Amino acid sequence: MKTQVAIIGAGPSGLLLGQLLSKQGIDNVIIERASGDYVLGRIRAGVLEQGMMDLLREAGVSERMDKEGEIHSGFELAFNNKRVHIDLEALTDGDTVMVYGQTEVTRDLMQARSEAGLTTFYESSNVVLHEVKSQSPYVTFEQDGKMQRIECDYIAGCDGFHGVSRQTIPESVRTEYERVYPFGWLGLLADTPPVNNELIYCKTDRGFALASMRSPTRSRYYLQVPLTDKAENWSDDDFWEELKKRLPDDVASQLVTGPSIEKSIAPLRSFVCEPMQYGHLFLVGDAAHIVPPTGAKGLNLAASDVATLYKVLTRVYQEGDKECISQYSDICLRRVWNGERFSWWMTNMMHDFGDVSVNGADAATFEKFMSSELNFYTGTEEGRRVIAMQYVGLPYEPLSTQ
Ligand code: FAS
Ligand code: PHB
């Protein structure tokens, strides 16, 4: 089989890239390890930046998002028994975010791909990328017990943190940066009305909590938990009781509880692999970088990678300009590192590091620094603007013209 672009992974990165390339007449095939149902079963991001909303509209898959998604013009930070509203719209001259679950984005993209009759191999195994430094790379994989081979011009590694693409770049070429946090997020999804009409990020001496949502009838909550915790050890009642202790009192009294429809623990890490391109292989999204979800950046950084790669490949095929390939990694990494820093900063400010020393400061001293940081940035309009402009998302960087 031959195609122009082989895409590894049918998560949001791979599906969105495939949809955008197809609209430009660029042939592509997706090879995915899991089943479509398994991909849809993963509950992840919930907040879309303006840039991602625009990209989904450009891809022609935004109808349900525009109908069912909720535009949010602000969110709250709760700490020291006070609630500070971050007025995104006022502080950024009109920018907002969209609350629309990653699961629904993925579902919309899968449906669009299927309707367009584009090829996706699900439940593939032993995926191997070959000759990525040559002009004729190819991918081999097993499908229904038979070996398959796809010849292509380029490979987009959209296969997430545990995928095969990043490992295809020789260790001698890769530089990896990492910070693993000493806690995780226990997430719960329930068909209960959200406790508040905007997201509330809560810092308490019992740990962090986040009140989010998916719709007016479906809520998403998170609790900071030790890395030793297991989701199965948390009953729904335990979760609701702990959440009430971490929400502001006047909010906790409004909490509607109910049976969980999903409960899972996500570890928190900051991670970046440089470079994000090697020969004819491009790393996209979680295959190249991971952020703690405190800044709602993970899915959104994947989207800006997709935007850059789609423009590069469109210029390659439509204008014959291969020079722009060398811009890909640097353009992506400038925005990625902004997202990494913001997510690391929000995680440091909002979480309880217990007795773990951080950056050479003992835990109590670090906590004093972070409490002062939080008071300073929320206590002035300038400080709230710094938070707001990063939360709505910094602008996407265009390709430079030679
Ligand atoms: P993905 O990991 O979504 O997709 C990669 C795909 O590649 C998967 O379908 C996988 O099955 C496939 N794959 C892997 N190896 C393969 C191989 N060898 N061959 C073929 N296919 C292969 N972000 C937020 O903004 N907010 C959140 O609250 C949030 N919560 C998260 C919770 C968890 C548990 C995780 C892991 C991530 C969370 N994220 C969150 C980040 C998340 O949204 C990612 O940014 C987003 O899924 C990135 O999408 P992709 O780059 O497509 O990677
Ligand atoms: C979510 O709703 O899953 C969500 C929202 C904002 C975050 C993280 C997760 O920062």
Tab-separated table of N, CA, C and O and ligand atoms in Angstrom, residues 7-15 31-35 38-39 42-47 102 106 121 124-128 157-165 185 210 214 220 222 264-267 284-302, ligand 1:
chain	number	residue	atom	x	y	z
A	7	ILE	N	0.147	8.163	9.316
A	7	ILE	CA	-0.076	8.750	10.656
A	7	ILE	C	-0.146	7.611	11.662
A	7	ILE	O	-0.950	6.677	11.487
A	8	ILE	N	0.700	7.671	12.686
A	8	ILE	CA	0.693	6.629	13.721
A	8	ILE	C	-0.121	7.152	14.900
A	8	ILE	O	0.252	8.148	15.514
A	9	GLY	N	-1.267	6.506	15.169
A	9	GLY	CA	-2.093	6.913	16.308
A	9	GLY	C	-3.366	7.612	15.861
A	9	GLY	O	-3.318	8.558	15.081
A	10	ALA	N	-4.498	7.144	16.389
A	10	ALA	CA	-5.819	7.731	16.051
A	10	ALA	C	-6.421	8.397	17.283
A	10	ALA	O	-7.619	8.299	17.553
A	11	GLY	N	-5.571	9.096	18.034
A	11	GLY	CA	-6.080	9.976	19.092
A	11	GLY	C	-6.425	11.318	18.435
A	11	GLY	O	-6.445	11.422	17.183
A	12	PRO	N	-6.665	12.366	19.215
A	12	PRO	CA	-7.031	13.654	18.615
A	12	PRO	C	-5.964	14.199	17.664
A	12	PRO	O	-6.308	14.769	16.623
A	13	SER	N	-4.675	14.014	17.976
A	13	SER	CA	-3.623	14.532	17.077
A	13	SER	C	-3.709	13.882	15.698
A	13	SER	O	-3.754	14.558	14.670
A	14	GLY	N	-3.723	12.539	15.688
A	14	GLY	CA	-3.715	11.828	14.421
A	14	GLY	C	-4.973	12.074	13.610
A	14	GLY	O	-4.915	12.341	12.397
A	15	LEU	N	-6.115	12.061	14.277
A	15	LEU	CA	-7.386	12.231	13.564
A	15	LEU	C	-7.526	13.649	13.016
A	15	LEU	O	-7.965	13.858	11.882
A	31	ILE	N	-2.654	4.393	11.393
A	31	ILE	CA	-2.454	3.066	11.989
A	31	ILE	C	-2.572	3.229	13.506
A	31	ILE	O	-1.814	4.005	14.110
A	32	GLU	N	-3.548	2.555	14.088
A	32	GLU	CA	-3.860	2.720	15.518
A	32	GLU	C	-3.771	1.377	16.232
A	32	GLU	O	-4.276	0.378	15.740
A	33	ARG	N	-3.134	1.385	17.399
A	33	ARG	CA	-2.908	0.147	18.165
A	33	ARG	C	-4.209	-0.373	18.779
A	33	ARG	O	-4.464	-1.571	18.816
A	34	ALA	N	-5.048	0.552	19.274
A	34	ALA	CA	-6.230	0.112	20.033
A	34	ALA	C	-7.465	0.050	19.134
A	34	ALA	O	-7.397	0.377	17.949
A	35	SER	N	-8.590	-0.329	19.748
A	35	SER	CA	-9.870	-0.311	19.021
A	35	SER	C	-10.451	1.099	19.102
A	35	SER	O	-10.079	1.884	19.998
A	38	TYR	N	-11.988	1.674	22.459
A	38	TYR	CA	-11.021	1.907	23.547
A	38	TYR	C	-10.539	3.356	23.523
A	38	TYR	O	-10.468	4.023	24.561
A	39	VAL	N	-10.283	3.866	22.313
A	39	VAL	CA	-9.820	5.267	22.204
A	39	VAL	C	-10.895	6.193	22.769
A	39	VAL	O	-10.615	7.101	23.542
A	42	ARG	N	-11.286	6.591	26.722
A	42	ARG	CA	-10.331	7.307	27.580
A	42	ARG	C	-10.877	8.709	27.878
A	42	ARG	O	-11.104	9.499	26.959
A	43	ILE	N	-11.095	9.003	29.175
A	43	ILE	CA	-11.634	10.318	29.556
A	43	ILE	C	-10.461	11.244	29.846
A	43	ILE	O	-9.667	10.983	30.764
A	44	ARG	N	-10.292	12.279	29.070
A	44	ARG	CA	-9.148	13.167	29.257
A	44	ARG	C	-9.577	14.621	29.311
A	44	ARG	O	-10.293	15.043	30.175
A	45	ALA	N	-9.112	15.404	28.309
A	45	ALA	CA	-9.230	16.866	28.415
A	45	ALA	C	-10.671	17.353	28.315
A	45	ALA	O	-11.548	16.652	27.806
A	46	GLY	N	-10.863	18.603	28.793
A	46	GLY	CA	-12.216	19.152	28.753
A	46	GLY	C	-12.296	20.588	28.256
A	46	GLY	O	-13.368	21.114	28.026
A	47	VAL	N	-11.134	21.259	28.133
A	47	VAL	CA	-11.149	22.692	27.793
A	47	VAL	C	-10.367	22.921	26.506
A	47	VAL	O	-9.222	22.503	26.381
A	102	GLN	N	-12.696	16.002	25.269
A	102	GLN	CA	-11.828	15.391	24.260
A	102	GLN	C	-12.494	14.170	23.642
A	102	GLN	O	-12.353	13.896	22.448
A	106	THR	N	-12.904	13.600	19.705
A	106	THR	CA	-12.436	12.386	19.044
A	106	THR	C	-13.572	11.694	18.289
A	106	THR	O	-13.409	11.268	17.145
A	121	PHE	N	-6.433	1.863	10.201
A	121	PHE	CA	-6.249	0.485	10.668
A	121	PHE	C	-6.306	0.500	12.196
A	121	PHE	O	-5.401	1.039	12.842
A	124	SER	N	-4.036	-2.538	15.343
A	124	SER	CA	-2.776	-2.957	14.691
A	124	SER	C	-1.758	-3.272	15.772
A	124	SER	O	-1.824	-2.755	16.877
A	125	SER	N	-0.776	-4.116	15.432
A	125	SER	CA	0.267	-4.432	16.430
A	125	SER	C	1.629	-4.448	15.755
A	125	SER	O	1.715	-4.420	14.523
A	126	ASN	N	2.652	-4.435	16.588
A	126	ASN	CA	4.043	-4.468	16.104
A	126	ASN	C	4.295	-3.409	15.038
A	126	ASN	O	4.857	-3.706	13.973
A	127	VAL	N	3.868	-2.204	15.313
A	127	VAL	CA	4.095	-1.102	14.367
A	127	VAL	C	5.574	-0.710	14.403
A	127	VAL	O	6.143	-0.484	15.475
A	128	VAL	N	6.201	-0.690	13.234
A	128	VAL	CA	7.626	-0.318	13.155
A	128	VAL	C	7.796	0.723	12.050
A	128	VAL	O	7.234	0.576	10.957
A	157	GLY	N	4.202	10.987	13.787
A	157	GLY	CA	4.122	10.189	15.015
A	157	GLY	C	3.144	10.824	15.985
A	157	GLY	O	3.495	11.725	16.736
A	158	CYS	N	1.882	10.361	15.914
A	158	CYS	CA	0.813	10.921	16.769
A	158	CYS	C	0.404	9.881	17.808
A	158	CYS	O	-0.760	9.776	18.200
A	159	ASP	N	1.401	9.085	18.261
A	159	ASP	CA	1.081	7.893	19.057
A	159	ASP	C	1.301	8.064	20.555
A	159	ASP	O	1.577	7.102	21.263
A	160	GLY	N	1.256	9.304	21.036
A	160	GLY	CA	1.229	9.523	22.475
A	160	GLY	C	2.536	9.201	23.184
A	160	GLY	O	3.535	8.823	22.575
A	161	PHE	N	2.495	9.368	24.519
A	161	PHE	CA	3.717	9.267	25.320
A	161	PHE	C	4.330	7.865	25.269
A	161	PHE	O	5.551	7.713	25.331
A	162	HIS	N	3.487	6.855	25.163
A	162	HIS	CA	3.990	5.470	25.205
A	162	HIS	C	4.110	4.863	23.809
A	162	HIS	O	4.207	3.645	23.660
A	163	GLY	N	4.106	5.720	22.803
A	163	GLY	CA	4.121	5.207	21.438
A	163	GLY	C	5.499	4.798	20.954
A	163	GLY	O	6.491	4.870	21.675
A	164	VAL	N	5.561	4.432	19.668
A	164	VAL	CA	6.809	3.910	19.086
A	164	VAL	C	7.589	5.012	18.372
A	164	VAL	O	8.793	4.914	18.160
A	165	SER	N	6.904	6.104	18.002
A	165	SER	CA	7.552	7.097	17.126
A	165	SER	C	8.744	7.776	17.785
A	165	SER	O	9.831	7.865	17.200
A	185	TRP	N	-3.694	12.857	39.847
A	185	TRP	CA	-5.067	13.348	39.865
A	185	TRP	C	-6.019	12.152	39.761
A	185	TRP	O	-5.927	11.359	38.804
A	210	LEU	N	-10.323	20.089	41.527
A	210	LEU	CA	-10.834	20.828	40.369
A	210	LEU	C	-12.279	20.423	40.126
A	210	LEU	O	-12.582	19.222	40.068
A	214	ARG	N	-18.717	18.568	31.673
A	214	ARG	CA	-18.767	18.215	30.268
A	214	ARG	C	-20.016	18.799	29.617
A	214	ARG	O	-20.040	19.015	28.424
A	220	ARG	N	-17.292	16.733	35.883
A	220	ARG	CA	-15.970	16.100	35.915
A	220	ARG	C	-15.238	16.727	37.089
A	220	ARG	O	-15.129	17.963	37.154
A	222	TYR	N	-11.777	16.390	39.966
A	222	TYR	CA	-10.453	15.812	40.221
A	222	TYR	C	-10.032	16.099	41.657
A	222	TYR	O	-10.330	17.184	42.181
A	264	SER	N	-10.529	7.334	37.472
A	264	SER	CA	-9.173	6.895	37.111
A	264	SER	C	-8.158	7.870	37.681
A	264	SER	O	-8.494	9.028	37.956
A	265	ILE	N	-6.930	7.383	37.837
A	265	ILE	CA	-5.853	8.233	38.347
A	265	ILE	C	-4.837	8.483	37.235
A	265	ILE	O	-4.400	7.543	36.571
A	266	ALA	N	-4.508	9.752	37.014
A	266	ALA	CA	-3.486	10.117	36.019
A	266	ALA	C	-2.267	10.636	36.758
A	266	ALA	O	-2.394	11.511	37.622
A	267	PRO	N	-1.075	10.090	36.445
A	267	PRO	CA	0.137	10.654	37.036
A	267	PRO	C	0.403	12.031	36.419
A	267	PRO	O	-0.117	12.331	35.347
A	284	VAL	N	4.192	14.578	17.070
A	284	VAL	CA	3.038	15.469	17.268
A	284	VAL	C	2.373	15.167	18.616
A	284	VAL	O	2.203	13.994	18.976
A	285	GLY	N	2.034	16.211	19.378
A	285	GLY	CA	1.232	16.025	20.596
A	285	GLY	C	1.973	15.257	21.677
A	285	GLY	O	3.180	15.442	21.876
A	286	ASP	N	1.256	14.372	22.369
A	286	ASP	CA	1.841	13.672	23.513
A	286	ASP	C	3.020	12.792	23.158
A	286	ASP	O	3.779	12.404	24.030
A	287	ALA	N	3.199	12.488	21.851
A	287	ALA	CA	4.385	11.718	21.448
A	287	ALA	C	5.649	12.524	21.735
A	287	ALA	O	6.726	11.975	21.947
A	288	ALA	N	5.504	13.870	21.767
A	288	ALA	CA	6.665	14.739	21.946
A	288	ALA	C	6.676	15.432	23.301
A	288	ALA	O	7.753	15.834	23.775
A	289	HIS	N	5.481	15.641	23.909
A	289	HIS	CA	5.469	16.446	25.137
A	289	HIS	C	4.254	16.102	25.995
A	289	HIS	O	3.190	15.750	25.494
A	290	ILE	N	4.446	16.262	27.307
A	290	ILE	CA	3.378	15.998	28.272
A	290	ILE	C	3.359	17.167	29.267
A	290	ILE	O	4.428	17.695	29.622
A	291	VAL	N	2.191	17.602	29.657
A	291	VAL	CA	2.081	18.627	30.699
A	291	VAL	C	1.163	18.120	31.811
A	291	VAL	O	0.247	17.325	31.550
A	292	PRO	N	1.366	18.585	33.067
A	292	PRO	CA	0.356	18.315	34.094
A	292	PRO	C	-0.930	19.038	33.700
A	292	PRO	O	-0.859	20.150	33.161
A	293	PRO	N	-2.107	18.467	33.869
A	293	PRO	CA	-3.356	19.045	33.330
A	293	PRO	C	-3.826	20.319	34.043
A	293	PRO	O	-4.838	20.882	33.698
A	294	THR	N	-3.052	20.833	34.985
A	294	THR	CA	-3.471	22.002	35.768
A	294	THR	C	-3.706	23.249	34.914
A	294	THR	O	-4.410	24.165	35.309
A	295	GLY	N	-3.073	23.286	33.733
A	295	GLY	CA	-3.251	24.465	32.881
A	295	GLY	C	-4.144	24.213	31.686
A	295	GLY	O	-4.294	25.069	30.818
A	296	ALA	N	-4.725	23.002	31.619
A	296	ALA	CA	-5.604	22.609	30.490
A	296	ALA	C	-4.891	22.801	29.160
A	296	ALA	O	-5.444	23.361	28.201
A	297	LYS	N	-3.619	22.360	29.080
A	297	LYS	CA	-2.793	22.617	27.891
A	297	LYS	C	-2.534	21.380	27.042
A	297	LYS	O	-2.170	21.507	25.874
A	298	GLY	N	-2.662	20.185	27.599
A	298	GLY	CA	-2.209	18.979	26.900
A	298	GLY	C	-2.789	18.848	25.511
A	298	GLY	O	-2.071	18.895	24.494
A	299	LEU	N	-4.088	18.759	25.436
A	299	LEU	CA	-4.765	18.592	24.149
A	299	LEU	C	-4.524	19.818	23.263
A	299	LEU	O	-4.337	19.719	22.049
A	300	ASN	N	-4.482	20.990	23.871
A	300	ASN	CA	-4.340	22.234	23.106
A	300	ASN	C	-2.950	22.386	22.503
A	300	ASN	O	-2.808	22.948	21.411
A	301	LEU	N	-1.926	21.887	23.167
A	301	LEU	CA	-0.578	21.910	22.569
A	301	LEU	C	-0.505	20.912	21.417
A	301	LEU	O	0.142	21.172	20.395
A	302	ALA	N	-1.213	19.787	21.556
A	302	ALA	CA	-1.269	18.830	20.447
A	302	ALA	C	-1.883	19.503	19.221
A	302	ALA	O	-1.402	19.360	18.090
B	1	FAS	P1	-3.082	10.304	22.642
B	1	FAS	O1	-2.286	9.604	23.697
B	1	FAS	O2	-4.440	10.831	22.969
B	1	FAS	O3	-3.284	9.343	21.381
B	1	FAS	C1	-2.221	8.517	20.949
B	1	FAS	C2	-2.844	7.335	20.207
B	1	FAS	O4	-1.779	6.532	19.683
B	1	FAS	C3	-3.672	6.437	21.140
B	1	FAS	O5	-4.934	6.203	20.572
B	1	FAS	C4	-2.821	5.167	21.251
B	1	FAS	O6	-3.624	4.014	21.366
B	1	FAS	C5	-2.067	5.167	19.929
B	1	FAS	N1	-0.798	4.441	19.983
B	1	FAS	C6	0.101	4.368	20.994
B	1	FAS	N2	1.150	3.592	20.636
B	1	FAS	C7	0.912	3.159	19.360
B	1	FAS	C8	1.626	2.345	18.447
B	1	FAS	N3	2.795	1.804	18.778
B	1	FAS	N4	1.087	2.112	17.221
B	1	FAS	C9	-0.110	2.674	16.878
B	1	FAS	N5	-0.840	3.459	17.705
B	1	FAS	C10	-0.320	3.694	18.931
B	1	FAS	N6	-5.099	17.201	28.726
B	1	FAS	C11	-5.830	18.283	29.093
B	1	FAS	O7	-5.737	19.331	28.437
B	1	FAS	N7	-6.676	18.198	30.180
B	1	FAS	C12	-6.834	17.022	30.908
B	1	FAS	O8	-7.595	16.961	31.865
B	1	FAS	C13	-6.096	15.880	30.551
B	1	FAS	N8	-6.233	14.700	31.240
B	1	FAS	C14	-5.474	13.616	30.848
B	1	FAS	C15	-5.563	12.372	31.533
B	1	FAS	C16	-4.775	11.276	31.138
B	1	FAS	C17	-4.874	9.951	31.889
B	1	FAS	C18	-3.863	11.403	30.088
B	1	FAS	C19	-2.953	10.233	29.694
B	1	FAS	C20	-3.768	12.614	29.405
B	1	FAS	C21	-4.581	13.720	29.774
B	1	FAS	N9	-4.518	14.945	29.092
B	1	FAS	C22	-5.237	16.025	29.436
B	1	FAS	C23	-3.672	15.078	27.969
B	1	FAS	C24	-4.390	14.504	26.792
B	1	FAS	O9	-5.585	15.205	26.537
B	1	FAS	C25	-3.437	14.588	25.629
B	1	FAS	O10	-2.880	15.881	25.514
B	1	FAS	C26	-4.095	14.211	24.333
B	1	FAS	O11	-4.681	12.941	24.492
B	1	FAS	C27	-3.011	14.224	23.264
B	1	FAS	O12	-3.529	13.613	22.140
B	1	FAS	P2	-2.575	12.737	21.201
B	1	FAS	O13	-1.305	13.474	20.954
B	1	FAS	O14	-3.434	12.324	20.078
B	1	FAS	O15	-2.138	11.465	22.103
